[in-house]
mmCIF file of C-alpha atoms in Angstrom:
data_model
loop_
_atom_site.group_PDB
_atom_site.id
_atom_site.type_symbol
_atom_site.label_atom_id
_atom_site.label_comp_id
_atom_site.label_asym_id
_atom_site.label_seq_id
_atom_site.Cartn_x
_atom_site.Cartn_y
_atom_site.Cartn_z
ATOM 1 C CA MET U 18 -18.150 4.512 7.171
ATOM 2 C CA ILE U 19 -19.178 7.695 5.352
ATOM 3 C CA PHE U 20 -16.255 9.561 6.980
ATOM 4 C CA LYS U 21 -13.846 6.929 5.641
ATOM 5 C CA LYS U 22 -15.240 7.264 2.117
ATOM 6 C CA ILE U 23 -14.994 11.068 2.245
ATOM 7 C CA LEU U 24 -11.445 10.878 3.595
ATOM 8 C CA LEU U 25 -10.374 8.430 0.879
ATOM 9 C CA SER U 26 -12.060 10.453 -1.890
ATOM 10 C CA THR U 27 -10.373 13.648 -0.680
ATOM 11 C CA PHE U 28 -7.003 11.911 -0.489
ATOM 12 C CA LEU U 29 -7.263 10.487 -3.997
ATOM 13 C CA LEU U 30 -8.406 13.823 -5.456
ATOM 14 C CA THR U 31 -5.482 15.559 -3.779
ATOM 15 C CA ALA U 32 -3.111 12.910 -5.164
ATOM 16 C CA VAL U 33 -4.262 13.672 -8.699
ATOM 17 C CA ILE U 34 -3.798 17.443 -8.306
ATOM 18 C CA GLN U 35 -0.342 17.510 -6.705
ATOM 19 C CA ALA U 36 2.970 17.054 -8.515
ATOM 20 C CA GLU U 37 5.230 14.145 -7.554
ATOM 21 C CA SER U 38 2.181 12.002 -6.857
ATOM 22 C CA SER U 39 0.925 8.666 -8.094
ATOM 23 C CA ILE U 40 -2.335 6.807 -8.198
ATOM 24 C CA GLY U 41 -2.781 3.125 -8.905
ATOM 25 C CA LEU U 42 -5.340 0.410 -9.385
ATOM 26 C CA ASN U 43 -4.766 -3.310 -8.951
ATOM 27 C CA ILE U 44 -7.220 -6.129 -9.483
ATOM 28 C CA ASN U 45 -7.729 -9.863 -9.675
ATOM 29 C CA ASN U 46 -10.879 -11.973 -10.067
ATOM 30 C CA GLU U 47 -12.109 -11.247 -6.527
ATOM 31 C CA ASP U 48 -10.395 -8.063 -5.236
ATOM 32 C CA VAL U 49 -9.846 -4.461 -6.228
ATOM 33 C CA GLU U 50 -7.436 -1.975 -4.619
ATOM 34 C CA ILE U 51 -7.049 1.743 -5.263
ATOM 35 C CA SER U 52 -3.926 3.411 -3.900
ATOM 36 C CA GLY U 53 -2.409 6.863 -3.968
ATOM 37 C CA GLN U 54 0.768 8.538 -2.795
ATOM 38 C CA ILE U 55 1.811 12.156 -2.383
ATOM 39 C CA ASP U 56 5.377 13.396 -2.037
ATOM 40 C CA PHE U 57 5.056 15.652 1.030
ATOM 41 C CA ASN U 58 8.308 17.420 0.082
ATOM 42 C CA ALA U 59 6.558 18.879 -2.983
ATOM 43 C CA LEU U 60 3.578 20.009 -0.875
ATOM 44 C CA ALA U 61 5.765 21.735 1.717
ATOM 45 C CA ASP U 62 8.374 22.993 -0.781
ATOM 46 C CA TYR U 63 10.989 21.112 1.248
ATOM 47 C CA SER U 64 14.109 19.563 -0.214
ATOM 48 C CA SER U 65 16.460 17.146 1.475
ATOM 49 C CA GLY U 66 17.856 13.697 0.797
ATOM 50 C CA THR U 67 14.819 12.076 2.411
ATOM 51 C CA SER U 68 11.430 12.072 0.702
ATOM 52 C CA TYR U 69 8.442 12.192 3.056
ATOM 53 C CA LEU U 70 5.440 10.388 1.619
ATOM 54 C CA ILE U 71 1.754 10.381 2.488
ATOM 55 C CA SER U 72 -0.046 7.315 1.167
ATOM 56 C CA GLY U 73 -3.482 5.785 1.277
ATOM 57 C CA SER U 74 -5.400 2.863 -0.127
ATOM 58 C CA TYR U 75 -8.779 1.174 -0.270
ATOM 59 C CA LEU U 76 -9.010 -2.604 -0.711
ATOM 60 C CA TYR U 77 -12.245 -4.466 -1.365
ATOM 61 C CA SER U 78 -11.671 -8.145 -0.733
ATOM 62 C CA GLY U 79 -14.418 -10.081 -2.479
ATOM 63 C CA ALA U 80 -16.886 -12.516 -1.014
ATOM 64 C CA ASN U 81 -15.654 -15.984 -0.095
ATOM 65 C CA ASP U 82 -16.661 -18.883 2.180
ATOM 66 C CA HIS U 83 -16.054 -16.722 5.290
ATOM 67 C CA ASN U 84 -17.651 -13.359 4.393
ATOM 68 C CA ASN U 85 -19.738 -11.346 1.944
ATOM 69 C CA GLY U 86 -16.864 -9.036 1.021
ATOM 70 C CA GLU U 87 -14.778 -6.776 3.257
ATOM 71 C CA HIS U 88 -13.285 -3.299 3.097
ATOM 72 C CA LEU U 89 -9.830 -2.150 4.248
ATOM 73 C CA PHE U 90 -8.738 1.520 4.310
ATOM 74 C CA THR U 91 -5.180 2.696 5.055
ATOM 75 C CA VAL U 92 -3.520 6.092 5.530
ATOM 76 C CA GLY U 93 0.227 6.245 6.133
ATOM 77 C CA PHE U 94 3.273 8.486 6.481
ATOM 78 C CA SER U 95 6.855 7.443 5.741
ATOM 79 C CA GLY U 96 10.382 8.631 5.073
ATOM 80 C CA GLN U 97 12.145 7.233 2.009
ATOM 81 C CA ASN U 98 15.774 7.439 0.929
ATOM 82 C CA SER U 99 18.330 5.643 -1.229
ATOM 83 C CA LEU U 100 20.653 3.271 0.558
ATOM 84 C CA PRO U 101 24.307 4.268 0.189
ATOM 85 C CA GLY U 102 26.458 1.705 -1.542
ATOM 86 C CA ILE U 103 23.595 -0.062 -3.359
ATOM 87 C CA GLU U 104 22.660 1.878 -6.462
ATOM 88 C CA GLY U 105 18.961 1.687 -7.315
ATOM 89 C CA LEU U 106 17.767 0.556 -3.861
ATOM 90 C CA THR U 107 15.408 2.806 -1.901
ATOM 91 C CA VAL U 108 13.942 2.002 1.506
ATOM 92 C CA ALA U 109 10.962 3.588 3.249
ATOM 93 C CA LEU U 110 10.124 3.330 6.951
ATOM 94 C CA GLY U 111 6.862 4.569 8.410
ATOM 95 C CA ALA U 112 3.554 3.969 10.128
ATOM 96 C CA LYS U 113 -0.005 3.767 8.919
ATOM 97 C CA ALA U 114 -3.537 3.543 10.214
ATOM 98 C CA VAL U 115 -5.566 0.555 9.028
ATOM 99 C CA PHE U 116 -9.369 0.534 9.229
ATOM 100 C CA SER U 117 -11.446 -2.576 8.537
ATOM 101 C CA ASP U 118 -15.006 -3.692 9.242
ATOM 102 C CA ASN U 119 -13.867 -5.589 12.364
ATOM 103 C CA PHE U 120 -10.587 -4.044 13.523
ATOM 104 C CA THR U 121 -8.341 -0.985 13.536
ATOM 105 C CA ALA U 122 -4.539 -1.165 13.667
ATOM 106 C CA LEU U 123 -1.511 1.152 13.674
ATOM 107 C CA PRO U 124 1.272 -0.952 12.131
ATOM 108 C CA LEU U 125 4.852 0.101 11.512
ATOM 109 C CA PHE U 126 6.139 -0.777 8.051
ATOM 110 C CA VAL U 127 9.200 -1.069 5.845
ATOM 111 C CA LYS U 128 9.189 -0.977 2.029
ATOM 112 C CA ALA U 129 12.055 -1.586 -0.370
ATOM 113 C CA ASN U 130 12.259 -0.854 -4.089
ATOM 114 C CA TYR U 131 15.151 -1.965 -6.283
ATOM 115 C CA ALA U 132 15.445 -0.510 -9.808
ATOM 116 C CA LEU U 133 17.123 -3.115 -11.990
ATOM 117 C CA PRO U 134 20.223 -1.809 -13.830
ATOM 118 C CA LEU U 135 18.871 -2.904 -17.235
ATOM 119 C CA ILE U 136 17.690 0.489 -18.524
ATOM 120 C CA ASP U 137 19.606 0.091 -21.815
ATOM 121 C CA THR U 138 18.013 -3.313 -22.500
ATOM 122 C CA ILE U 139 14.418 -3.051 -21.260
ATOM 123 C CA PRO U 140 12.172 -0.253 -19.950
ATOM 124 C CA MET U 141 12.743 0.845 -16.327
ATOM 125 C CA THR U 142 11.886 -2.206 -14.218
ATOM 126 C CA SER U 143 11.941 -2.528 -10.447
ATOM 127 C CA LEU U 144 11.244 -5.131 -7.779
ATOM 128 C CA PHE U 145 9.414 -4.154 -4.605
ATOM 129 C CA ALA U 146 8.633 -5.688 -1.231
ATOM 130 C CA GLY U 147 6.947 -4.469 1.916
ATOM 131 C CA PHE U 148 6.128 -5.686 5.407
ATOM 132 C CA ALA U 149 3.856 -4.125 8.044
ATOM 133 C CA TYR U 150 3.180 -5.352 11.564
ATOM 134 C CA ALA U 151 1.071 -4.212 14.515
ATOM 135 C CA PRO U 152 1.291 -6.210 17.765
ATOM 136 C CA SER U 153 -1.709 -6.472 20.082
ATOM 137 C CA VAL U 154 -0.899 -3.143 21.744
ATOM 138 C CA LEU U 155 -1.399 -1.392 18.369
ATOM 139 C CA THR U 156 -4.416 -3.436 17.192
ATOM 140 C CA PHE U 157 -7.872 -2.409 18.382
ATOM 141 C CA SER U 158 -11.540 -3.489 18.251
ATOM 142 C CA ASP U 159 -11.740 -7.252 17.731
ATOM 143 C CA GLY U 160 -8.159 -7.648 16.401
ATOM 144 C CA GLU U 161 -5.262 -9.181 18.320
ATOM 145 C CA ASP U 162 -2.478 -8.374 15.843
ATOM 146 C CA TYR U 163 -2.050 -7.381 12.191
ATOM 147 C CA SER U 164 0.531 -8.293 9.561
ATOM 148 C CA GLU U 165 0.861 -7.495 5.875
ATOM 149 C CA PHE U 166 3.373 -8.737 3.313
ATOM 150 C CA ARG U 167 3.689 -7.641 -0.339
ATOM 151 C CA ILE U 168 6.118 -8.438 -3.117
ATOM 152 C CA GLY U 169 6.076 -7.686 -6.832
ATOM 153 C CA ALA U 170 7.596 -6.263 -10.001
ATOM 154 C CA ASP U 171 6.921 -2.948 -11.770
ATOM 155 C CA MET U 172 7.731 -1.819 -15.323
ATOM 156 C CA GLU U 173 7.456 1.725 -16.706
ATOM 157 C CA VAL U 174 6.052 0.942 -20.162
ATOM 158 C CA ILE U 175 5.294 4.575 -21.085
ATOM 159 C CA SER U 176 6.758 7.648 -19.410
ATOM 160 C CA ASN U 177 5.182 7.903 -15.914
ATOM 161 C CA THR U 178 2.873 4.937 -16.620
ATOM 162 C CA HIS U 179 3.691 1.651 -14.903
ATOM 163 C CA VAL U 180 2.244 -1.844 -15.062
ATOM 164 C CA PHE U 181 2.899 -4.210 -12.188
ATOM 165 C CA VAL U 182 2.191 -7.659 -10.815
ATOM 166 C CA GLY U 183 2.358 -8.645 -7.195
ATOM 167 C CA TYR U 184 1.334 -10.843 -4.317
ATOM 168 C CA ARG U 185 -0.164 -9.702 -0.989
ATOM 169 C CA ASN U 186 -0.958 -11.474 2.249
ATOM 170 C CA ILE U 187 -2.895 -9.585 4.928
ATOM 171 C CA ASP U 188 -3.503 -11.460 8.168
ATOM 172 C CA THR U 189 -5.323 -10.484 11.345
ATOM 173 C CA ASP U 190 -5.542 -12.567 14.485
ATOM 174 C CA TYR U 191 -8.633 -12.246 16.650
ATOM 175 C CA SER U 192 -9.239 -13.349 20.210
ATOM 176 C CA TYR U 193 -11.491 -16.100 18.787
ATOM 177 C CA GLY U 194 -9.032 -17.303 16.097
ATOM 178 C CA ASP U 195 -6.743 -16.474 13.197
ATOM 179 C CA TYR U 196 -8.100 -14.911 10.009
ATOM 180 C CA ASN U 197 -6.460 -14.297 6.657
ATOM 181 C CA PHE U 198 -8.029 -11.081 5.315
ATOM 182 C CA ASN U 199 -6.475 -11.394 1.850
ATOM 183 C CA ASP U 200 -4.043 -13.801 0.200
ATOM 184 C CA SER U 201 -3.842 -13.174 -3.538
ATOM 185 C CA PHE U 202 -1.889 -12.351 -6.664
ATOM 186 C CA TYR U 203 -2.859 -9.224 -8.608
ATOM 187 C CA GLY U 204 -1.978 -7.053 -11.562
ATOM 188 C CA GLY U 205 -2.340 -3.330 -11.994
ATOM 189 C CA LEU U 206 -1.579 0.061 -13.448
ATOM 190 C CA ARG U 207 0.035 3.078 -11.756
ATOM 191 C CA ILE U 208 0.278 6.615 -13.098
ATOM 192 C CA ALA U 209 2.769 9.122 -11.676
ATOM 193 C CA PHE U 210 2.228 12.902 -11.866
#
């Protein structure tokens, strides 16, 4: 557990220092999530059409009828590019490692972000969605499989400062039954560097 905290702290500190990075915080009445992302192209001084991203997050899912509060850490790597023919749409494909109190998983994921073409009317606004899945062969410890779904909207209210709202559903099946790790709406703030 201490190794995970050190790894997350190091990742978030690095995200703050590097250019082309972002760090975010989202909350609701029961949960808090801290996330960060680093553009690997800026770290490696590499330029191409594809952006390679390193991301990480920590989610504390508050106490409920089933537990006293749980922790979920993720570290991922993905390639992101604009889709030809659809202006404003970017898609990222990648993999991440997920660490929880009761399971570990290595899901593959897809994320999409669509910047609405309303820049002259309202501040830069985008819609985002993501899906991650790890079958039983990529889920370890007590887990049988892992799935994660997110959807939301983001608005850049001040240059490089975004507010967003979203919904997430994180589900893990165990050999002794199904378990929904988190199913909630949230709001947050993200700062890009």
